[in-house]
């Protein structure tokens, strides 16, 4: 599923305190490519079990949806950034095309009406 050692370590820490079913339900609802970009996966490192328990309680990871959302937020933020970049590129291309059409029209007009 995942080759990112930080995520694997994070999940191992969670497994100490969460039922396997909770983790399974959360992970099975995630997109297959969610861990492909390591920069989108930001998991904490814990100094001890107390920190793990505190993190679980603070984030409501007893519910599979909350654990899934922990991974989904950065994933969706990344997708949104990619979509916005594509839309900006499309908008720039459209502006460039319109500018070329305008210049072409001006040249044609000048060639006809001098």
mmCIF file of C-alpha atoms in Angstrom:
data_model
loop_
_atom_site.group_PDB
_atom_site.id
_atom_site.type_symbol
_atom_site.label_atom_id
_atom_site.label_comp_id
_atom_site.label_asym_id
_atom_site.label_seq_id
_atom_site.Cartn_x
_atom_site.Cartn_y
_atom_site.Cartn_z
ATOM 1 C CA UNK A 1 0.000 0.000 0.000
ATOM 2 C CA UNK A 2 2.549 2.563 1.101
ATOM 3 C CA UNK A 3 6.318 2.716 0.926
ATOM 4 C CA UNK A 4 6.642 5.930 2.950
ATOM 5 C CA UNK A 5 8.416 4.898 6.153
ATOM 6 C CA UNK A 6 7.041 7.913 8.048
ATOM 7 C CA UNK A 7 3.449 6.931 7.267
ATOM 8 C CA UNK A 8 4.121 3.307 8.127
ATOM 9 C CA UNK A 9 5.657 4.340 11.454
ATOM 10 C CA UNK A 10 2.741 6.695 12.140
ATOM 11 C CA UNK A 11 0.216 3.925 11.473
ATOM 12 C CA UNK A 12 2.169 1.510 13.652
ATOM 13 C CA UNK A 13 1.939 4.010 16.494
ATOM 14 C CA UNK A 14 -1.814 4.404 15.967
ATOM 15 C CA UNK A 15 -2.282 0.627 15.932
ATOM 16 C CA UNK A 16 -1.139 0.527 19.544
ATOM 17 C CA UNK A 17 -4.286 2.389 20.601
ATOM 18 C CA UNK A 18 -6.863 2.083 17.832
ATOM 19 C CA UNK A 19 -8.743 -1.010 16.735
ATOM 20 C CA UNK A 20 -7.477 -2.467 13.462
ATOM 21 C CA UNK A 21 -10.996 -2.103 12.063
ATOM 22 C CA UNK A 22 -10.884 1.678 12.553
ATOM 23 C CA UNK A 23 -7.591 1.949 10.707
ATOM 24 C CA UNK A 24 -8.748 -0.429 7.984
ATOM 25 C CA UNK A 25 -11.977 1.500 7.397
ATOM 26 C CA UNK A 26 -10.111 4.790 7.226
ATOM 27 C CA UNK A 27 -7.406 3.575 4.866
ATOM 28 C CA UNK A 28 -9.766 1.626 2.625
ATOM 29 C CA UNK A 29 -11.739 4.798 1.926
ATOM 30 C CA UNK A 30 -8.672 6.699 0.679
ATOM 31 C CA UNK A 31 -7.792 7.156 -2.994
ATOM 32 C CA UNK A 32 -5.141 4.736 -4.238
ATOM 33 C CA UNK A 33 -2.663 7.500 -5.099
ATOM 34 C CA UNK A 34 -2.953 9.407 -1.839
ATOM 35 C CA UNK A 35 0.574 8.550 -0.680
ATOM 36 C CA UNK A 36 2.250 8.972 -4.081
ATOM 37 C CA UNK A 37 3.495 12.496 -3.381
ATOM 38 C CA UNK A 38 5.460 12.472 -0.164
ATOM 39 C CA UNK A 39 5.247 16.258 0.162
ATOM 40 C CA UNK A 40 1.476 15.879 0.620
ATOM 41 C CA UNK A 41 1.852 13.451 3.500
ATOM 42 C CA UNK A 42 2.798 15.200 6.690
ATOM 43 C CA UNK A 43 2.615 12.913 9.695
ATOM 44 C CA UNK A 44 3.939 13.674 13.153
ATOM 45 C CA UNK A 45 6.621 11.757 14.975
ATOM 46 C CA UNK A 46 5.897 10.929 18.574
ATOM 47 C CA UNK A 47 8.294 10.853 21.495
ATOM 48 C CA UNK A 48 6.192 8.468 23.559
ATOM 49 C CA UNK A 49 2.885 6.635 23.809
ATOM 50 C CA UNK A 50 1.315 9.471 25.771
ATOM 51 C CA UNK A 51 1.803 11.805 22.806
ATOM 52 C CA UNK A 52 0.212 9.240 20.511
ATOM 53 C CA UNK A 53 -2.852 8.919 22.735
ATOM 54 C CA UNK A 54 -3.150 12.685 23.061
ATOM 55 C CA UNK A 55 -2.928 13.089 19.269
ATOM 56 C CA UNK A 56 -5.585 10.399 18.720
ATOM 57 C CA UNK A 57 -7.955 12.023 21.204
ATOM 58 C CA UNK A 58 -7.318 15.558 19.953
ATOM 59 C CA UNK A 59 -8.097 14.569 16.362
ATOM 60 C CA UNK A 60 -10.958 12.178 17.095
ATOM 61 C CA UNK A 61 -9.253 9.273 15.350
ATOM 62 C CA UNK A 62 -11.548 6.838 17.132
ATOM 63 C CA UNK A 63 -13.820 7.566 14.160
ATOM 64 C CA UNK A 64 -12.496 6.202 10.847
ATOM 65 C CA UNK A 65 -13.750 9.292 8.972
ATOM 66 C CA UNK A 66 -11.582 11.592 11.079
ATOM 67 C CA UNK A 67 -8.507 9.484 10.423
ATOM 68 C CA UNK A 68 -9.274 9.386 6.691
ATOM 69 C CA UNK A 69 -9.802 13.156 6.648
ATOM 70 C CA UNK A 70 -6.399 13.625 8.269
ATOM 71 C CA UNK A 71 -4.845 12.231 5.079
ATOM 72 C CA UNK A 72 -7.450 13.619 2.670
ATOM 73 C CA UNK A 73 -7.088 17.314 3.531
ATOM 74 C CA UNK A 74 -3.529 17.719 2.226
ATOM 75 C CA UNK A 75 -4.376 15.449 -0.719
ATOM 76 C CA UNK A 76 -7.352 17.585 -1.752
ATOM 77 C CA UNK A 77 -5.401 20.785 -1.154
ATOM 78 C CA UNK A 78 -2.733 19.479 -3.528
ATOM 79 C CA UNK A 79 -5.344 18.545 -6.127
ATOM 80 C CA UNK A 80 -6.898 21.982 -5.832
ATOM 81 C CA UNK A 81 -3.498 23.597 -6.388
ATOM 82 C CA UNK A 82 -2.924 21.442 -9.473
ATOM 83 C CA UNK A 83 -6.366 22.263 -10.870
ATOM 84 C CA UNK A 84 -5.841 25.975 -10.254
ATOM 85 C CA UNK A 85 -2.483 25.819 -12.044
ATOM 86 C CA UNK A 86 -4.125 24.118 -15.032
ATOM 87 C CA UNK A 87 -6.910 26.706 -15.092
ATOM 88 C CA UNK A 88 -4.348 29.547 -14.961
ATOM 89 C CA UNK A 89 -2.457 27.968 -17.864
ATOM 90 C CA UNK A 90 -5.685 27.619 -19.834
ATOM 91 C CA UNK A 91 -6.601 31.232 -19.116
ATOM 92 C CA UNK A 92 -3.163 32.437 -20.221
ATOM 93 C CA UNK A 93 -3.434 30.337 -23.389
ATOM 94 C CA UNK A 94 -6.857 31.815 -24.099
ATOM 95 C CA UNK A 95 -5.522 35.354 -23.616
ATOM 96 C CA UNK A 96 -2.572 34.620 -25.887
ATOM 97 C CA UNK A 97 -4.885 33.150 -28.527
ATOM 98 C CA UNK A 98 -7.164 36.201 -28.335
ATOM 99 C CA UNK A 99 -4.164 38.501 -28.652
ATOM 100 C CA UNK A 100 -2.904 36.599 -31.697
ATOM 101 C CA UNK A 101 -6.357 36.769 -33.272
ATOM 102 C CA UNK A 102 -6.482 40.504 -32.623
ATOM 103 C CA UNK A 103 -3.069 41.090 -34.189
ATOM 104 C CA UNK A 104 -4.005 38.862 -37.142
ATOM 105 C CA UNK A 105 -7.223 40.820 -37.644
ATOM 106 C CA UNK A 106 -5.329 44.120 -37.486
ATOM 107 C CA UNK A 107 -2.812 42.885 -40.058
ATOM 108 C CA UNK A 108 -5.552 41.654 -42.371
ATOM 109 C CA UNK A 109 -7.439 44.936 -42.003
ATOM 110 C CA UNK A 110 -4.299 46.927 -42.759
ATOM 111 C CA UNK A 111 -3.473 44.798 -45.782
ATOM 112 C CA UNK A 112 -6.965 45.281 -47.186
ATOM 113 C CA UNK A 113 -7.574 48.932 -46.314
ATOM 114 C CA UNK A 114 -3.946 50.018 -46.182
#
